Amino acid sequence: MKYGNTFAVWRDNAPAWPAYSLHKFVRGLGDGTLPHDAFLHYLKQDYVFLIHFSRAWALAITKADTVEEMRLAAGTVNGLINEEIALHIKTCAEAGIDEATLFATQERQENLAYTRYVLDAGHSGDLLDLLAALAPCVMGYGEIGSHLAATKTSDSYAEWINTYASAEYQQVCHDVGVLIDGAIARRLGNDPMASPRWAALQARFAMATQLEIGFWDMGLNP
Ligand SMILES: Cc1ncc(CO)c(N)n1
């Protein structure tokens, strides 16, 4: 599945991308060596992450210029807060953790830094600043999910992998790619890389990628 032209350029110019998409945590999901307590700790943090991340996508609706942009952003809010988060609720319920407990999870600094960075990108900037900060998360997990589905050597974390490899999640990544390419063309024209804004957008994407690495690192340290 293609996630759009802009994403491909941003990813190829983010030096830390492989350290994110091929992180030790990711490899542990694929070969089953990730300790289960680290996985549950990560899922609890990620439940809180998804709440703030949904807020950031809701901000994209208010920053949109067209109804089409609003619809794509609203679809992503729905995907996060009603679909993706169901994985976290179900997996944690199986481990005896109910949703009220999940909601009360003490937020780790790495988690807080990431989501508030993304929210601030949107509050201080326009839709492009926000989308550049949101993209590594959405598309990164899409890439990780389909890579792990094709290469995994263990079924321990198959449910997690299948969530992100699923047609539904891949469709979200595709739609976000369409949203980003359209938003870029609408605001920066046909040669966006020549825009004086390009370097700052690339830097936002690179920072969010770095913050994803911090999130995986945090996951390995319950
Ligand atoms: C930290 C993080 N990044 C990306 C995703 C994908 O939505 C997620 N659930 N958590």
mmCIF file of C-alpha atoms and ligand atoms in Angstrom:
data_model
loop_
_atom_site.group_PDB
_atom_site.id
_atom_site.type_symbol
_atom_site.label_atom_id
_atom_site.label_comp_id
_atom_site.label_asym_id
_atom_site.label_seq_id
_atom_site.Cartn_x
_atom_site.Cartn_y
_atom_site.Cartn_z
ATOM 1 C CA MET A 1 0.000 0.000 0.000
ATOM 2 C CA LYS A 2 1.321 3.452 -0.909
ATOM 3 C CA TYR A 3 1.110 6.178 1.700
ATOM 4 C CA GLY A 4 1.623 9.099 -0.694
ATOM 5 C CA ASN A 5 4.503 11.052 -2.229
ATOM 6 C CA THR A 6 5.085 13.522 0.585
ATOM 7 C CA PHE A 7 5.407 10.810 3.214
ATOM 8 C CA ALA A 8 7.956 8.931 1.069
ATOM 9 C CA VAL A 9 10.153 12.043 0.822
ATOM 10 C CA TRP A 10 9.831 12.884 4.522
ATOM 11 C CA ARG A 11 10.687 9.303 5.538
ATOM 12 C CA ASP A 12 13.662 9.039 3.176
ATOM 13 C CA ASN A 13 15.056 12.291 4.608
ATOM 14 C CA ALA A 14 14.582 11.351 8.263
ATOM 15 C CA PRO A 15 17.896 9.721 9.263
ATOM 16 C CA ALA A 16 16.379 8.085 12.356
ATOM 17 C CA TRP A 17 13.605 6.274 10.446
ATOM 18 C CA PRO A 18 15.233 2.786 10.498
ATOM 19 C CA ALA A 19 16.014 3.164 14.231
ATOM 20 C CA TYR A 20 12.249 3.653 14.698
ATOM 21 C CA SER A 21 10.810 1.076 12.306
ATOM 22 C CA LEU A 22 13.379 -1.620 13.120
ATOM 23 C CA HIS A 23 13.668 -0.867 16.855
ATOM 24 C CA LYS A 24 14.506 -3.660 19.319
ATOM 25 C CA PHE A 25 10.905 -3.449 20.616
ATOM 26 C CA VAL A 26 9.608 -4.039 17.071
ATOM 27 C CA ARG A 27 11.953 -6.976 16.537
ATOM 28 C CA GLY A 28 10.764 -8.402 19.849
ATOM 29 C CA LEU A 29 7.151 -8.263 18.646
ATOM 30 C CA GLY A 30 8.133 -10.163 15.513
ATOM 31 C CA ASP A 31 10.209 -12.915 17.090
ATOM 32 C CA GLY A 32 8.267 -13.124 20.362
ATOM 33 C CA THR A 33 11.263 -12.179 22.554
ATOM 34 C CA LEU A 34 9.555 -9.029 23.885
ATOM 35 C CA PRO A 35 8.754 -9.706 27.579
ATOM 36 C CA HIS A 36 5.002 -9.735 28.208
ATOM 37 C CA ASP A 37 5.243 -7.235 31.091
ATOM 38 C CA ALA A 38 7.002 -4.776 28.778
ATOM 39 C CA PHE A 39 4.245 -5.285 26.214
ATOM 40 C CA LEU A 40 1.471 -4.616 28.749
ATOM 41 C CA HIS A 41 3.323 -1.571 30.099
ATOM 42 C CA TYR A 42 3.657 -0.267 26.538
ATOM 43 C CA LEU A 43 -0.048 -0.909 25.814
ATOM 44 C CA LYS A 44 -1.117 1.003 28.931
ATOM 45 C CA GLN A 45 1.040 3.955 27.940
ATOM 46 C CA ASP A 46 -0.187 3.679 24.359
ATOM 47 C CA TYR A 47 -3.818 3.811 25.524
ATOM 48 C CA VAL A 48 -3.059 7.239 27.031
ATOM 49 C CA PHE A 49 -1.085 8.118 23.915
ATOM 50 C CA LEU A 50 -4.089 7.366 21.702
ATOM 51 C CA ILE A 51 -6.310 9.682 23.734
ATOM 52 C CA HIS A 52 -3.973 12.638 23.228
ATOM 53 C CA PHE A 53 -3.279 11.588 19.677
ATOM 54 C CA SER A 54 -7.021 11.609 18.966
ATOM 55 C CA ARG A 55 -7.121 15.152 20.372
ATOM 56 C CA ALA A 56 -4.356 16.116 17.940
ATOM 57 C CA TRP A 57 -6.310 14.644 15.014
ATOM 58 C CA ALA A 58 -9.418 16.476 16.237
ATOM 59 C CA LEU A 59 -7.325 19.655 16.083
ATOM 60 C CA ALA A 60 -6.616 18.808 12.433
ATOM 61 C CA ILE A 61 -10.374 19.083 11.802
ATOM 62 C CA THR A 62 -10.396 22.618 13.180
ATOM 63 C CA LYS A 63 -7.258 23.489 11.153
ATOM 64 C CA ALA A 64 -8.649 22.115 7.889
ATOM 65 C CA ASP A 65 -9.456 24.369 4.939
ATOM 66 C CA THR A 66 -11.774 22.099 2.994
ATOM 67 C CA VAL A 67 -14.581 19.675 3.777
ATOM 68 C CA GLU A 68 -12.526 16.888 2.218
ATOM 69 C CA GLU A 69 -9.679 17.576 4.669
ATOM 70 C CA MET A 70 -12.191 17.609 7.518
ATOM 71 C CA ARG A 71 -13.660 14.261 6.465
ATOM 72 C CA LEU A 72 -10.245 12.578 6.225
ATOM 73 C CA ALA A 73 -9.199 13.953 9.620
ATOM 74 C CA ALA A 74 -12.530 12.918 11.174
ATOM 75 C CA GLY A 75 -12.084 9.397 9.749
ATOM 76 C CA THR A 76 -8.709 9.162 11.456
ATOM 77 C CA VAL A 77 -10.131 10.342 14.796
ATOM 78 C CA ASN A 78 -12.704 7.548 14.506
ATOM 79 C CA GLY A 79 -10.050 4.982 13.571
ATOM 80 C CA LEU A 80 -7.965 5.874 16.624
ATOM 81 C CA ILE A 81 -10.508 6.362 19.391
ATOM 82 C CA ASN A 82 -13.020 3.686 18.330
ATOM 83 C CA GLU A 83 -11.035 1.042 16.439
ATOM 84 C CA GLU A 84 -7.313 0.988 17.216
ATOM 85 C CA ILE A 85 -7.891 1.569 20.934
ATOM 86 C CA ALA A 86 -10.147 -1.521 21.046
ATOM 87 C CA LEU A 87 -6.971 -3.629 20.731
ATOM 88 C CA HIS A 88 -5.551 -1.996 23.860
ATOM 89 C CA ILE A 89 -8.802 -2.372 25.817
ATOM 90 C CA LYS A 90 -9.245 -6.038 24.818
ATOM 91 C CA THR A 91 -5.622 -7.111 25.358
ATOM 92 C CA CYS A 92 -5.443 -5.381 28.732
ATOM 93 C CA ALA A 93 -8.851 -6.792 29.791
ATOM 94 C CA GLU A 94 -7.485 -10.286 29.094
ATOM 95 C CA ALA A 95 -4.655 -9.442 31.516
ATOM 96 C CA GLY A 96 -7.146 -8.267 34.157
ATOM 97 C CA ILE A 97 -6.724 -4.533 33.551
ATOM 98 C CA ASP A 98 -10.032 -2.707 33.079
ATOM 99 C CA GLU A 99 -10.515 0.513 31.111
ATOM 100 C CA ALA A 100 -10.828 2.755 34.184
ATOM 101 C CA THR A 101 -7.405 1.501 35.291
ATOM 102 C CA LEU A 102 -6.047 2.141 31.802
ATOM 103 C CA PHE A 103 -7.391 5.676 31.876
ATOM 104 C CA ALA A 104 -5.695 6.265 35.235
ATOM 105 C CA THR A 105 -2.273 5.156 33.927
ATOM 106 C CA GLN A 106 0.461 7.506 35.111
ATOM 107 C CA GLU A 107 1.816 9.041 31.922
ATOM 108 C CA ARG A 108 5.538 8.549 31.330
ATOM 109 C CA GLN A 109 7.623 11.571 30.280
ATOM 110 C CA GLU A 110 8.505 10.061 26.884
ATOM 111 C CA ASN A 111 4.782 9.653 26.203
ATOM 112 C CA LEU A 112 3.913 13.142 27.375
ATOM 113 C CA ALA A 113 6.761 14.725 25.382
ATOM 114 C CA TYR A 114 5.609 13.106 22.175
ATOM 115 C CA THR A 115 1.895 13.882 22.260
ATOM 116 C CA ARG A 116 2.318 17.412 23.561
ATOM 117 C CA TYR A 117 4.935 18.079 20.885
ATOM 118 C CA VAL A 118 2.404 17.035 18.261
ATOM 119 C CA LEU A 119 -0.400 19.083 19.824
ATOM 120 C CA ASP A 120 1.869 22.127 20.019
ATOM 121 C CA ALA A 121 2.858 21.714 16.368
ATOM 122 C CA GLY A 122 -0.826 22.091 15.569
ATOM 123 C CA HIS A 123 -1.565 24.888 18.012
ATOM 124 C CA SER A 124 1.410 27.033 17.032
ATOM 125 C CA GLY A 125 1.355 26.191 13.330
ATOM 126 C CA ASP A 126 -1.072 25.343 10.544
ATOM 127 C CA LEU A 127 -2.414 22.034 9.247
ATOM 128 C CA LEU A 128 0.895 21.205 7.512
ATOM 129 C CA ASP A 129 2.924 21.619 10.715
ATOM 130 C CA LEU A 130 0.448 19.346 12.446
ATOM 131 C CA LEU A 131 0.402 16.703 9.693
ATOM 132 C CA ALA A 132 4.217 16.574 9.542
ATOM 133 C CA ALA A 133 4.237 15.775 13.279
ATOM 134 C CA LEU A 134 1.389 13.228 12.970
ATOM 135 C CA ALA A 135 2.721 11.310 9.959
ATOM 136 C CA PRO A 136 5.515 9.220 11.553
ATOM 137 C CA CYS A 137 3.027 7.715 13.973
ATOM 138 C CA VAL A 138 0.277 6.743 11.565
ATOM 139 C CA MET A 139 2.431 5.580 8.666
ATOM 140 C CA GLY A 140 5.238 4.191 10.800
ATOM 141 C CA TYR A 141 2.878 1.694 12.447
ATOM 142 C CA GLY A 142 1.438 0.848 9.047
ATOM 143 C CA GLU A 143 4.893 0.068 7.734
ATOM 144 C CA ILE A 144 5.877 -1.834 10.907
ATOM 145 C CA GLY A 145 2.633 -3.860 10.882
ATOM 146 C CA SER A 146 2.925 -5.013 7.274
ATOM 147 C CA HIS A 147 6.659 -5.692 7.638
ATOM 148 C CA LEU A 148 6.100 -7.811 10.762
ATOM 149 C CA ALA A 149 3.149 -9.662 9.214
ATOM 150 C CA ALA A 150 5.451 -10.753 6.384
ATOM 151 C CA THR A 151 8.529 -11.594 8.498
ATOM 152 C CA LYS A 152 7.345 -12.641 11.974
ATOM 153 C CA THR A 153 8.734 -15.881 13.385
ATOM 154 C CA SER A 154 6.401 -16.032 16.408
ATOM 155 C CA ASP A 155 2.655 -15.683 16.953
ATOM 156 C CA SER A 156 2.978 -14.271 20.495
ATOM 157 C CA TYR A 157 2.068 -10.775 19.352
ATOM 158 C CA ALA A 158 0.057 -11.732 16.258
ATOM 159 C CA GLU A 159 -3.023 -9.798 17.383
ATOM 160 C CA TRP A 160 -1.027 -6.562 17.693
ATOM 161 C CA ILE A 161 0.692 -7.174 14.362
ATOM 162 C CA ASN A 162 -2.580 -8.008 12.610
ATOM 163 C CA THR A 163 -4.188 -4.795 13.878
ATOM 164 C CA TYR A 164 -1.608 -2.683 12.062
ATOM 165 C CA ALA A 165 -1.247 -5.001 9.060
ATOM 166 C CA SER A 166 -5.048 -5.103 8.627
ATOM 167 C CA ALA A 167 -6.759 -3.728 5.537
ATOM 168 C CA GLU A 168 -8.593 -1.222 7.775
ATOM 169 C CA TYR A 169 -5.416 0.247 9.267
ATOM 170 C CA GLN A 170 -3.602 0.213 5.915
ATOM 171 C CA GLN A 171 -6.576 2.123 4.475
ATOM 172 C CA VAL A 172 -6.198 4.767 7.206
ATOM 173 C CA CYS A 173 -2.510 5.158 6.233
ATOM 174 C CA HIS A 174 -3.451 5.444 2.573
ATOM 175 C CA ASP A 175 -6.144 8.034 3.316
ATOM 176 C CA VAL A 176 -3.779 10.072 5.490
ATOM 177 C CA GLY A 177 -1.276 9.973 2.611
ATOM 178 C CA VAL A 178 -3.952 11.412 0.318
ATOM 179 C CA LEU A 179 -4.790 14.057 2.925
ATOM 180 C CA ILE A 180 -1.128 15.089 3.292
ATOM 181 C CA ASP A 181 -0.427 15.219 -0.457
ATOM 182 C CA GLY A 182 -3.569 17.295 -1.030
ATOM 183 C CA ALA A 183 -2.912 19.644 1.896
ATOM 184 C CA ILE A 184 0.669 20.195 0.696
ATOM 185 C CA ALA A 185 -0.387 20.903 -2.899
ATOM 186 C CA ARG A 186 -3.152 23.233 -1.736
ATOM 187 C CA ARG A 187 -0.851 25.311 0.469
ATOM 188 C CA LEU A 188 2.616 25.027 -1.125
ATOM 189 C CA GLY A 189 1.790 24.504 -4.818
ATOM 190 C CA ASN A 190 3.259 22.059 -7.302
ATOM 191 C CA ASP A 191 6.897 22.327 -6.219
ATOM 192 C CA PRO A 192 6.570 22.063 -2.433
ATOM 193 C CA MET A 193 10.221 21.187 -1.829
ATOM 194 C CA ALA A 194 11.153 24.626 -3.202
ATOM 195 C CA SER A 195 8.981 26.269 -0.555
ATOM 196 C CA PRO A 196 10.765 28.125 2.266
ATOM 197 C CA ARG A 197 8.586 26.081 4.641
ATOM 198 C CA TRP A 198 9.828 22.695 3.465
ATOM 199 C CA ALA A 199 12.854 22.417 5.782
ATOM 200 C CA ALA A 200 10.762 23.177 8.863
ATOM 201 C CA LEU A 201 8.165 20.545 7.894
ATOM 202 C CA GLN A 202 10.890 17.974 7.299
ATOM 203 C CA ALA A 203 12.375 18.863 10.705
ATOM 204 C CA ARG A 204 9.003 18.338 12.400
ATOM 205 C CA PHE A 205 8.690 14.912 10.814
ATOM 206 C CA ALA A 206 12.246 14.042 11.923
ATOM 207 C CA MET A 207 11.545 15.178 15.512
ATOM 208 C CA ALA A 208 8.362 13.109 15.722
ATOM 209 C CA THR A 209 10.346 10.106 14.414
ATOM 210 C CA GLN A 210 12.880 10.673 17.200
ATOM 211 C CA LEU A 211 10.054 10.818 19.740
ATOM 212 C CA GLU A 212 8.735 7.471 18.430
ATOM 213 C CA ILE A 213 12.146 5.940 19.183
ATOM 214 C CA GLY A 214 11.884 7.375 22.694
ATOM 215 C CA PHE A 215 8.462 5.732 23.033
ATOM 216 C CA TRP A 216 9.849 2.283 22.086
ATOM 217 C CA ASP A 217 12.780 2.797 24.485
ATOM 218 C CA MET A 218 10.266 3.647 27.226
ATOM 219 C CA GLY A 219 8.319 0.492 26.339
ATOM 220 C CA LEU A 220 11.381 -1.645 27.038
ATOM 221 C CA ASN A 221 11.672 -0.124 30.533
ATOM 222 C CA PRO A 222 8.500 -0.897 32.518
HETATM 223 C C1 LIG B 1 3.503 5.619 20.017
HETATM 224 C C2 LIG B 1 2.550 5.256 18.935
HETATM 225 N N1 LIG B 1 2.836 5.617 17.676
HETATM 226 C C3 LIG B 1 1.978 5.312 16.678
HETATM 227 C C4 LIG B 1 0.809 4.636 16.923
HETATM 228 C C5 LIG B 1 -0.141 4.293 15.789
HETATM 229 O O1 LIG B 1 -1.369 4.895 15.991
HETATM 230 C C6 LIG B 1 0.554 4.279 18.250
HETATM 231 N N2 LIG B 1 -0.572 3.602 18.586
HETATM 232 N N3 LIG B 1 1.437 4.594 19.237
#
